[in-house]
Structure formats: C-alpha cells, structure tokens
Tab-separated table of C-alpha atoms in Angstrom:
chain	number	residue	atom	x	y	z
G	1	MET	CA	26.952	-28.388	-20.008
G	2	THR	CA	29.543	-26.025	-21.513
G	3	ARG	CA	29.056	-22.270	-21.564
G	4	ALA	CA	28.376	-22.429	-25.291
G	5	GLY	CA	25.756	-25.080	-24.667
G	6	GLN	CA	24.140	-22.989	-21.936
G	7	THR	CA	24.027	-19.978	-24.236
G	8	ALA	CA	22.459	-22.026	-27.013
G	9	ALA	CA	19.874	-23.447	-24.618
G	10	ALA	CA	18.988	-19.989	-23.320
G	11	THR	CA	18.677	-18.679	-26.871
G	12	SER	CA	16.462	-21.606	-27.790
G	13	THR	CA	14.234	-21.027	-24.765
G	14	LEU	CA	13.961	-17.329	-25.565
G	15	SER	CA	13.111	-18.041	-29.200
G	16	LYS	CA	10.471	-20.585	-28.243
G	17	THR	CA	9.007	-18.183	-25.698
G	18	TRP	CA	8.766	-15.419	-28.268
G	19	VAL	CA	7.085	-17.762	-30.757
G	20	LEU	CA	4.564	-18.751	-28.100
G	21	VAL	CA	3.853	-15.123	-27.183
G	22	VAL	CA	3.002	-14.463	-30.829
G	23	ILE	CA	0.820	-17.591	-30.987
G	24	TYR	CA	-1.020	-16.695	-27.776
G	25	LEU	CA	-1.542	-13.152	-29.010
G	26	ARG	CA	-3.019	-14.398	-32.281
G	27	GLN	CA	-5.368	-16.610	-30.325
G	28	LEU	CA	-6.437	-13.600	-28.267
G	29	LEU	CA	-6.986	-11.518	-31.394
G	30	ARG	CA	-9.500	-14.119	-32.514
G	31	LYS	CA	-11.358	-13.376	-29.270
G	32	PRO	CA	-11.642	-9.553	-29.370
G	33	VAL	CA	-14.160	-9.430	-26.529
G	34	TYR	CA	-11.791	-11.304	-24.216
G	35	LEU	CA	-8.859	-9.156	-25.310
G	36	ALA	CA	-10.791	-5.929	-24.757
G	37	ALA	CA	-12.002	-7.101	-21.345
G	38	ILE	CA	-8.457	-7.926	-20.208
G	39	VAL	CA	-6.938	-4.662	-21.464
G	40	LEU	CA	-9.773	-2.530	-20.091
G	41	SER	CA	-9.415	-4.185	-16.694
G	42	PHE	CA	-5.862	-2.883	-16.496
G	43	THR	CA	-6.970	0.463	-17.925
G	44	VAL	CA	-9.400	0.929	-15.049
G	45	VAL	CA	-6.735	-0.066	-12.527
G	46	MET	CA	-4.244	2.372	-14.035
G	47	ALA	CA	-6.704	5.265	-14.079
G	48	ALA	CA	-7.802	4.635	-10.495
G	49	VAL	CA	-4.266	4.332	-9.135
G	50	VAL	CA	-2.902	7.293	-11.100
G	51	MET	CA	-5.694	9.623	-10.016
G	52	THR	CA	-5.458	8.589	-6.362
G	53	PHE	CA	-1.735	9.208	-6.116
G	54	ALA	CA	-1.810	12.256	-8.420
G	55	VAL	CA	-4.017	13.979	-5.841
G	56	ARG	CA	-1.489	13.171	-3.122
G	57	GLU	CA	1.437	14.328	-5.243
G	58	GLY	CA	-0.350	17.570	-6.140
G	59	LEU	CA	-0.999	18.394	-2.496
G	60	ARG	CA	2.552	17.476	-1.548
G	61	ALA	CA	3.952	19.631	-4.374
G	62	THR	CA	1.994	22.619	-3.071
G	63	LEU	CA	3.392	22.168	0.430
G	64	ASP	CA	6.899	21.629	-0.936
G	65	ALA	CA	6.583	24.859	-2.932
G	66	SER	CA	5.640	26.642	0.293
G	67	SER	CA	8.727	25.294	2.071
G	68	GLN	CA	11.377	26.952	-0.067
G	69	PRO	CA	14.692	27.654	1.708
G	70	GLY	CA	15.418	31.356	1.987
G	71	TRP	CA	11.994	32.461	3.252
G	72	TYR	CA	11.502	33.335	6.927
G	73	PHE	CA	8.452	34.415	8.908
G	74	MET	CA	8.312	36.478	12.098
G	75	ILE	CA	5.236	35.557	14.121
G	76	ASN	CA	3.941	35.859	17.679
G	77	ALA	CA	5.666	33.159	19.721
G	78	HIS	CA	2.419	32.154	21.436
G	79	ALA	CA	0.348	31.769	18.238
G	80	ASN	CA	-0.155	28.450	16.462
G	81	THR	CA	-1.229	30.024	13.176
G	82	GLU	CA	-1.072	33.372	11.418
G	83	LEU	CA	-4.766	33.895	12.138
G	84	MET	CA	-4.029	33.950	15.874
G	85	SER	CA	-0.833	35.998	15.672
G	86	GLN	CA	-0.308	39.679	16.437
G	87	VAL	CA	2.926	41.532	15.776
G	88	THR	CA	3.022	45.236	16.635
G	89	ARG	CA	4.747	47.893	14.583
G	90	ALA	CA	7.340	48.314	17.317
G	91	GLN	CA	8.047	44.595	17.297
G	92	ALA	CA	8.360	44.615	13.514
G	93	LEU	CA	11.244	47.087	13.843
G	94	ASN	CA	13.297	44.284	15.388
G	95	LEU	CA	13.943	43.101	11.827
G	96	GLU	CA	16.541	45.855	11.601
G	97	GLN	CA	18.548	44.063	14.300
G	98	LEU	CA	18.749	40.803	12.355
G	99	HIS	CA	22.010	41.171	10.474
G	100	ASP	CA	23.391	38.817	7.854
G	101	ALA	CA	27.127	38.815	7.263
G	102	ASP	CA	26.710	38.354	3.518
G	103	VAL	CA	23.885	40.879	3.054
G	104	ALA	CA	24.924	44.528	2.924
G	105	HIS	CA	21.686	46.104	1.742
G	106	VAL	CA	18.613	47.037	3.753
G	107	ARG	CA	16.453	43.997	4.417
G	108	GLY	CA	13.256	43.809	2.418
G	109	TYR	CA	10.166	42.362	4.043
G	110	SER	CA	6.420	41.915	3.658
G	111	ALA	CA	4.232	42.931	6.596
G	112	GLU	CA	0.930	41.052	6.358
G	113	LEU	CA	-2.453	40.805	8.032
G	114	ALA	CA	-4.272	37.464	7.638
G	115	MET	CA	-8.015	37.166	8.228
G	116	LEU	CA	-10.568	34.432	7.660
G	117	THR	CA	-13.487	35.161	5.356
G	118	ARG	CA	-16.493	33.136	4.259
G	119	GLN	CA	-17.227	33.311	0.547
G	120	LYS	CA	-19.801	31.649	-1.672
G	121	ALA	CA	-18.418	29.459	-4.479
G	122	ASP	CA	-20.111	26.669	-6.421
G	123	GLY	CA	-23.209	27.355	-4.347
G	124	ARG	CA	-21.464	26.558	-1.052
G	125	ASP	CA	-19.771	28.556	1.693
G	126	LYS	CA	-15.963	28.407	1.690
G	127	GLU	CA	-13.605	29.449	4.478
G	128	LEU	CA	-10.778	31.373	2.810
G	129	ILE	CA	-7.941	33.706	3.743
G	130	VAL	CA	-7.934	37.375	2.785
G	131	ARG	CA	-4.479	38.811	3.363
G	132	GLY	CA	-3.589	42.462	3.649
G	133	VAL	CA	-0.171	43.195	2.137
G	134	THR	CA	1.977	46.175	1.217
G	135	ASP	CA	4.227	46.941	-1.749
G	136	GLY	CA	6.874	44.848	-0.020
G	137	ALA	CA	5.065	41.635	-0.972
G	138	PHE	CA	5.677	42.353	-4.659
G	139	SER	CA	9.284	43.543	-4.380
G	140	LEU	CA	10.472	40.757	-2.058
G	141	VAL	CA	12.872	38.295	-3.706
G	142	ASN	CA	14.214	35.017	-2.346
G	143	PRO	CA	17.980	35.562	-1.882
G	144	LEU	CA	18.714	31.894	-2.647
G	145	SER	CA	16.538	31.121	-5.660
G	146	GLY	CA	15.843	34.612	-6.967
G	147	ALA	CA	12.114	33.795	-7.009
G	148	ASN	CA	9.569	36.535	-6.399
G	149	TYR	CA	7.459	36.267	-3.282
G	150	ALA	CA	4.451	37.223	-5.430
G	151	ARG	CA	3.939	38.089	-9.093
G	152	ILE	CA	0.898	39.321	-11.023
G	153	ILE	CA	0.101	37.071	-13.996
G	154	GLU	CA	-3.279	38.468	-15.026
G	155	GLY	CA	-4.979	41.814	-14.618
G	156	ARG	CA	-3.344	44.311	-12.280
G	157	ARG	CA	-2.565	44.968	-8.640
G	158	PHE	CA	-5.182	46.354	-6.284
G	159	GLN	CA	-5.162	50.107	-5.691
G	160	PRO	CA	-4.845	51.587	-2.180
G	161	ASP	CA	-8.020	52.929	-0.579
G	162	LYS	CA	-10.233	50.960	-2.972
G	163	ASN	CA	-12.327	47.845	-2.429
G	164	GLU	CA	-10.156	45.699	-4.679
G	165	VAL	CA	-8.470	42.328	-4.251
G	166	ILE	CA	-6.277	39.994	-6.252
G	167	VAL	CA	-6.771	36.231	-6.165
G	168	GLY	CA	-4.237	33.401	-6.023
G	169	ALA	CA	-3.837	31.363	-9.196
G	170	SER	CA	-4.761	28.046	-7.547
G	171	LEU	CA	-7.970	29.489	-6.132
G	172	ARG	CA	-8.931	31.111	-9.441
G	173	ASN	CA	-8.242	27.906	-11.374
G	174	HIS	CA	-10.510	25.870	-9.118
G	175	TYR	CA	-13.391	28.325	-8.738
G	176	PRO	CA	-14.657	30.179	-11.840
G	177	ASP	CA	-16.596	32.443	-9.445
G	178	PHE	CA	-13.272	34.050	-8.499
G	179	ALA	CA	-12.200	35.111	-11.996
G	180	VAL	CA	-11.008	38.644	-12.713
G	181	GLY	CA	-13.977	41.002	-12.920
G	182	HIS	CA	-16.028	39.136	-10.327
G	183	SER	CA	-16.455	40.351	-6.758
G	184	ILE	CA	-16.321	38.944	-3.241
G	185	LEU	CA	-18.144	40.263	-0.184
G	186	LEU	CA	-16.200	41.640	2.773
G	187	LYS	CA	-18.276	43.098	5.604
G	188	GLY	CA	-21.264	43.034	3.274
G	189	GLN	CA	-19.563	45.226	0.672
G	190	PRO	CA	-18.423	44.052	-2.791
G	191	TRP	CA	-14.668	43.978	-3.364
G	192	LYS	CA	-13.739	43.601	-7.019
G	193	ILE	CA	-11.208	40.999	-8.172
G	194	VAL	CA	-8.785	42.925	-10.396
G	195	GLY	CA	-5.870	40.512	-10.822
G	196	VAL	CA	-4.391	37.054	-10.373
G	197	PHE	CA	-1.058	36.369	-8.660
G	198	THR	CA	1.299	33.441	-8.261
G	199	SER	CA	3.537	32.770	-5.296
G	200	GLY	CA	5.755	29.915	-6.396
G	201	GLY	CA	2.904	27.391	-6.330
G	202	SER	CA	2.633	27.765	-2.545
G	203	VAL	CA	-0.394	27.683	-0.259
G	204	ARG	CA	-0.542	31.468	-0.576
G	205	GLU	CA	-2.095	30.947	-4.004
G	206	SER	CA	-5.260	29.828	-2.192
G	207	GLU	CA	-5.823	33.335	-0.799
G	208	PHE	CA	-7.144	36.775	-1.658
G	209	TRP	CA	-4.774	39.713	-1.212
G	210	SER	CA	-5.657	43.364	-0.729
G	211	ASP	CA	-4.151	46.612	0.510
G	212	LEU	CA	-3.190	46.124	4.158
G	213	VAL	CA	-4.001	49.642	5.373
G	214	HIS	CA	-7.351	49.796	3.597
G	215	LEU	CA	-8.341	46.335	4.811
G	216	ARG	CA	-7.349	47.089	8.394
G	217	THR	CA	-9.164	50.439	8.336
G	218	ASP	CA	-12.307	48.944	6.830
G	219	TYR	CA	-12.444	46.317	9.577
G	220	GLY	CA	-11.541	48.808	12.310
G	221	LEU	CA	-8.528	46.792	13.456
G	222	ALA	CA	-5.581	47.918	15.550
G	223	PRO	CA	-2.315	48.736	13.731
G	224	VAL	CA	-0.847	45.247	14.077
G	225	TYR	CA	0.357	42.565	11.689
G	226	SER	CA	-0.152	38.821	11.655
G	227	VAL	CA	3.233	37.916	10.227
G	228	ILE	CA	6.329	39.473	8.702
G	229	ALA	CA	7.831	37.604	5.741
G	230	PHE	CA	11.425	38.204	4.651
G	231	GLY	CA	14.351	36.518	2.947
G	232	GLY	CA	17.675	35.408	4.354
G	233	PRO	CA	20.561	32.929	4.109
G	234	PRO	CA	19.851	29.231	4.702
G	235	ALA	CA	19.751	27.793	8.226
G	236	SER	CA	19.555	31.228	9.854
G	237	ALA	CA	16.421	30.765	11.988
G	238	ALA	CA	18.342	29.755	15.129
G	239	ARG	CA	20.625	32.791	14.874
G	240	TYR	CA	17.681	35.114	14.269
G	241	ASN	CA	15.822	33.739	17.282
G	242	ALA	CA	18.897	34.107	19.482
G	243	THR	CA	18.956	37.813	18.598
G	244	LEU	CA	15.211	38.155	19.220
G	245	ALA	CA	15.529	36.492	22.630
G	246	ASP	CA	17.645	39.422	23.811
G	247	LEU	CA	15.172	41.947	22.412
G	248	GLU	CA	11.688	40.568	22.999
G	249	LYS	CA	11.899	38.002	25.807
G	250	ASP	CA	10.125	35.152	24.011
G	251	THR	CA	7.271	37.222	22.572
G	252	LEU	CA	8.336	36.703	18.951
G	253	THR	CA	9.726	33.785	17.015
G	254	ILE	CA	11.125	33.370	13.530
G	255	ARG	CA	10.452	30.225	11.534
G	256	ASP	CA	11.874	29.093	8.264
G	257	SER	CA	9.325	28.265	5.586
G	258	ARG	CA	9.387	24.517	6.274
G	259	GLU	CA	8.611	24.986	9.957
G	260	HIS	CA	6.097	27.749	9.264
G	261	TYR	CA	4.020	25.564	6.960
G	262	ALA	CA	4.660	22.302	8.816
G	263	GLY	CA	1.500	20.352	9.508
G	264	GLN	CA	-0.559	22.031	6.790
G	265	ALA	CA	-2.427	19.064	5.290
G	266	GLN	CA	0.450	16.690	6.135
G	267	ASP	CA	-1.957	14.367	7.919
G	268	LEU	CA	-4.132	14.333	4.808
G	269	ILE	CA	-1.124	13.496	2.623
G	270	ASP	CA	-0.362	10.507	4.838
G	271	LEU	CA	-4.028	9.478	4.851
G	272	VAL	CA	-4.234	9.614	1.049
G	273	MET	CA	-1.067	7.522	0.885
G	274	TYR	CA	-2.512	4.772	3.078
G	275	PHE	CA	-5.893	4.968	1.362
G	276	GLY	CA	-4.219	4.877	-2.039
G	277	LEU	CA	-2.234	1.768	-1.188
G	278	ALA	CA	-5.295	-0.004	0.213
G	279	PHE	CA	-7.402	1.081	-2.762
G	280	ALA	CA	-4.742	-0.058	-5.243
G	281	VAL	CA	-4.555	-3.473	-3.582
G	282	LEU	CA	-8.347	-3.843	-3.542
G	283	VAL	CA	-8.776	-2.794	-7.168
G	284	GLY	CA	-5.844	-5.008	-8.111
G	285	ILE	CA	-7.346	-8.072	-6.448
G	286	VAL	CA	-10.666	-7.558	-8.218
G	287	ALA	CA	-8.970	-6.994	-11.582
G	288	ALA	CA	-6.532	-9.899	-11.190
G	289	THR	CA	-9.236	-12.410	-10.318
G	290	GLY	CA	-11.386	-11.217	-13.204
G	291	VAL	CA	-8.518	-11.419	-15.674
G	292	ALA	CA	-7.539	-14.853	-14.337
G	293	ALA	CA	-11.074	-16.103	-14.987
G	294	LEU	CA	-10.921	-14.790	-18.552
G	295	ILE	CA	-7.533	-16.411	-19.130
G	296	GLU	CA	-8.730	-19.743	-17.797
G	297	SER	CA	-11.715	-19.611	-20.109
G	298	LEU	CA	-9.391	-18.954	-23.039
G	299	LEU	CA	-7.202	-21.886	-22.068
G	300	MET	CA	-10.224	-24.159	-22.029
G	301	ASP	CA	-11.138	-23.008	-25.523
G	302	ASN	CA	-7.588	-23.605	-26.787
G	303	ALA	CA	-6.891	-26.906	-25.035
G	304	ASP	CA	-6.150	-28.723	-28.288
G	305	ASP	CA	-3.598	-26.119	-29.356
G	306	LEU	CA	-1.842	-26.356	-26.007
G	307	ARG	CA	-1.685	-30.139	-26.308
G	308	VAL	CA	-0.073	-29.868	-29.729
G	309	LEU	CA	2.504	-27.408	-28.382
G	310	ALA	CA	3.411	-29.859	-25.624
G	311	LEU	CA	3.854	-32.685	-28.134
G	312	ILE	CA	6.270	-30.724	-30.315
G	313	GLY	CA	8.573	-29.850	-27.428
G	314	PHE	CA	7.266	-26.689	-25.786
G	315	GLY	CA	7.527	-27.161	-22.011
G	316	ARG	CA	8.212	-24.422	-19.510
G	317	GLU	CA	8.243	-21.937	-22.375
G	318	ARG	CA	4.445	-22.116	-22.333
G	319	LEU	CA	4.380	-20.796	-18.770
G	320	ILE	CA	6.936	-18.063	-19.440
G	321	ALA	CA	5.108	-16.932	-22.583
G	322	HIS	CA	1.838	-17.000	-20.705
G	323	LEU	CA	3.241	-14.678	-18.004
G	324	ALA	CA	4.940	-12.415	-20.543
G	325	LEU	CA	1.850	-11.945	-22.688
G	326	ILE	CA	-0.469	-11.008	-19.828
G	327	GLY	CA	2.236	-8.729	-18.432
G	328	LEU	CA	2.407	-6.993	-21.813
G	329	LEU	CA	-1.367	-6.651	-21.868
G	330	GLY	CA	-1.139	-5.121	-18.396
G	331	PHE	CA	1.363	-2.608	-19.749
G	332	ALA	CA	-0.867	-1.859	-22.756
G	333	GLY	CA	-3.883	-1.332	-20.519
G	334	GLY	CA	-1.787	0.886	-18.255
G	335	VAL	CA	-0.672	3.053	-21.170
G	336	LEU	CA	-4.283	3.419	-22.291
G	337	GLY	CA	-5.344	4.350	-18.757
G	338	LEU	CA	-2.525	6.894	-18.539
G	339	PHE	CA	-3.567	8.442	-21.852
G	340	ILE	CA	-7.136	8.800	-20.594
G	341	CYS	CA	-5.932	10.433	-17.358
G	342	LEU	CA	-3.700	12.896	-19.207
G	343	LEU	CA	-6.452	13.687	-21.698
G	344	LEU	CA	-9.310	14.147	-19.249
G	345	PHE	CA	-7.790	15.045	-15.901
G	346	SER	CA	-4.520	16.893	-16.534
G	347	GLY	CA	-4.671	20.255	-14.756
G	348	MET	CA	-7.666	19.271	-12.630
G	349	THR	CA	-7.785	21.045	-9.274
G	350	PHE	CA	-8.972	19.901	-5.865
G	351	THR	CA	-9.460	21.559	-2.507
G	352	THR	CA	-8.964	20.472	1.072
G	353	TYR	CA	-9.132	22.131	4.473
G	354	SER	CA	-5.903	23.081	6.196
G	355	GLN	CA	-5.724	25.001	9.474
G	356	SER	CA	-9.354	26.187	9.290
G	357	ARG	CA	-9.151	27.431	5.715
G	358	GLU	CA	-9.570	25.966	2.250
G	359	LEU	CA	-6.498	25.056	0.244
G	360	ALA	CA	-6.674	24.652	-3.551
G	361	PHE	CA	-4.135	22.631	-5.523
G	362	SER	CA	-3.673	20.940	-8.902
G	363	ILE	CA	-3.128	17.216	-9.306
G	364	SER	CA	0.372	16.139	-10.314
G	365	ILE	CA	0.755	13.187	-12.706
G	366	ASN	CA	4.533	13.042	-12.398
G	367	ARG	CA	7.118	10.464	-13.439
G	368	GLU	CA	7.023	8.664	-10.116
G	369	VAL	CA	3.249	8.195	-10.296
G	370	ILE	CA	3.407	7.056	-13.929
G	371	SER	CA	6.278	4.591	-13.540
G	372	ALA	CA	4.945	3.080	-10.311
G	373	SER	CA	1.430	2.692	-11.741
G	374	LEU	CA	2.656	1.104	-14.985
G	375	ALA	CA	4.871	-1.300	-13.060
G	376	TYR	CA	1.906	-2.188	-10.868
G	377	CYS	CA	-0.238	-2.994	-13.924
G	378	VAL	CA	2.496	-5.238	-15.370
G	379	LEU	CA	2.976	-7.073	-12.068
G	380	LEU	CA	-0.775	-7.360	-11.693
G	381	GLY	CA	-1.018	-8.937	-15.129
G	382	MET	CA	1.688	-11.440	-14.297
G	383	ALA	CA	-0.020	-12.199	-10.976
G	384	ALA	CA	-3.296	-12.860	-12.793
G	385	ALA	CA	-1.470	-15.155	-15.199
G	386	ALA	CA	0.258	-16.916	-12.299
G	387	LEU	CA	-3.122	-17.764	-10.795
G	388	VAL	CA	-3.796	-19.946	-13.828
G	389	ILE	CA	-0.353	-21.594	-13.970
G	390	PRO	CA	-1.272	-24.433	-11.566
G	391	ARG	CA	-4.029	-25.411	-13.973
G	392	LEU	CA	-1.566	-25.361	-16.869
G	393	GLN	CA	0.835	-27.561	-14.919
G	394	ARG	CA	-1.876	-30.046	-14.014
G	395	ARG	CA	-2.897	-30.174	-17.666
G	396	ALA	CA	0.719	-30.760	-18.685
G	397	ARG	CA	1.041	-33.716	-16.302
G	398	HIS	CA	-2.042	-35.344	-17.799
G	399	GLU	CA	-0.856	-34.895	-21.377
C-alpha cells in the first residue's frame, strides 16, 4: 500500500472510531444509572489515591522545607536529637572561630533550648516541643535564599520575663486550641499564646517558642543551649567541623539542615508510599472489575446494535472506540474526584510523631499527584474495558 493509501486508511479508521465513540456514548446516556455508576467508580478511585499521596507529599514538603541549604546547626556531638543535646556558653563562643571567606560581617546566630512538653488538644495529650529562643531567631537570615529563620504572621512576639509563647503556623492550623489568646500549661502555670510564626514551612512550625532566659529560669535549668542555628555558604559543614576538631576535641559537631533533620518521619514517608501503591492497586482492581461487569451488561443490552455495526464494516474500530470511551469516562471521573478533593480537603492538616514529638503538616495536592492520579484513572478505565474485549471478539467471530 502506498503512503497515501496508508494515510487514507488511518484517517478512515480514526473517523470510524470517533463515530463509534459518539454512538457508544449516546447508548450510555440512555442508561444514566450505568453511566453514573461507571463515572463514580473512577471518582472514588481518584479521591482515594489523591488523598493518600497528598498526605505523603505534604509531609515530604515539610521535611524539604526544613532542609534548606544555607542553614547550619551546632549540636553536642554525642546527642542524637536536640532534646538530648547540651551546648555550653563557652562552647557557643566557638562560632566566632568559624570564618567564611565571603562573609565580612559578624555572624548572626540563634541560640536555642528545646524541651518536650505535654499539652492537651482535641481532648488528648500531645507531646510537643517548646523552644526557648532569643532575638537572634527573628533577625537571622539565610545567606543563600534571603529567607527569615522565623517571622511573625499574627499577633506579636513574646515579651521577656513574661509567661508568653508564640505558636508555629502548622500547629495552630491543625489545633484550634492553640489559637492566639489561648493558653498552654508549663509547670502547671498558664502561658498565654500571643502570636503565630512561620519558619519557611519547616518542622519548627510544629513548636511553641518563648523567651529562652525566662523559660530556662522558670524550669531552673543550667545556662546551656540545645542547639545553635546559623547561616553560612553551601557545603561548609566539613570545613566548620575541621575547625571545631581543633577547638573542642569531638565534643561538638555542625550539621547542615539536611543532615540535621535527616530521619525525621522519613520512614513514615516511605511507608505511606508503599501503602499508597498497594491501596491504589487494591482500589483499582475492585473498581475495574465492577466497571467491567457494568460494561458487559451494557454490551448484552446492545447486542443488536453491535451486530449491525459489524455488518456495515466496523471491525477493530469497535474495540478501539470501546477502550477510548471508557478511558474518557475514567478521565471524567478523575476530574470529578479531583474537584471534590480540592473543594473539601484543600488545606487539611495532619499530624504524625517524629523523634518523640508531634509534627503537624498540611496535605499537598500538587501537579505530580494530580497528573499521576488522572493517568491512573484513564489506564484503569482502559483496563476495565480490556477485560470485556475477549467477549467482544468472541461475539464478532460468531457474527
């Protein structure tokens, strides 16, 4: 066959397929219950898959926001977490020895004291971090991105020598009990929430912050810190630690933000990924078999129409149109499911436990989740249609 003949044949096949898609769709429209059942099956699949992976993406986004290049943390070399770390004032002075060739000004830093506190929220006890900070936490700027280490977005900062705290935005968004004007209990005394802060969407937004000196005095703690946060050029941790090795003999270590927050909920992210894949497959199998049964029932009802189509020259086009139509219905159901998710669940927050404390985060319905879920619904629709193709072929051989 010449190229012109091949082109004409392909055009003819495409035209016939499109005609059949329209015919099949009209047949479905005469069966609104069947049509609704098929579309809603894909809607449920889309909603389930989107929500499962949106939780994973939200948690991953929070950890990624915590791992911004340019942030460094000085911590006790023998401590696994900030809660177990102690850095003395004398040790903190070692920051002055960490020189950067491209930084001429005095290094800014945030000396912090992290403690675990149990608070009541939604009628249940929650293990949360209360962090003592100084003015340095609010003046510290990432030298690479220019982002603030912390910024007040509602209310005001806590005042020194007063029982006042500010709450991270993620924690406030998840728990109404932690809104501005409410109080938390520390050592049996009420501490008023006077403001809300953001910290680049990081895990720090799942904490309470207060005045370091007042917090340490109220708890009768020694004049030590848990961690010192500061900014610096990229890939400087090794050079910083080489300088510290000459000063402190392996008592301190400096980690970049990725290393410092490594392991926080990473296992849960992987678990949600595996669970999400298994759940998507299970829901898909149930939906595909149900849709296939509906399609087969429709074919039985329209057997005479199919026979007529075969007699007037429609062959493989029937199979292609069959696959295309159910794939389109899968896409339509996916779009409906996405709309429901965006309408009802956008901005929803969840919590999980990470390193002995609760971590709050918002779900993330991003492009990757949307495109992958829609593609899955389309493929699922075509798979359901393919399950019925052998029956169509057997019918064609008998006609």
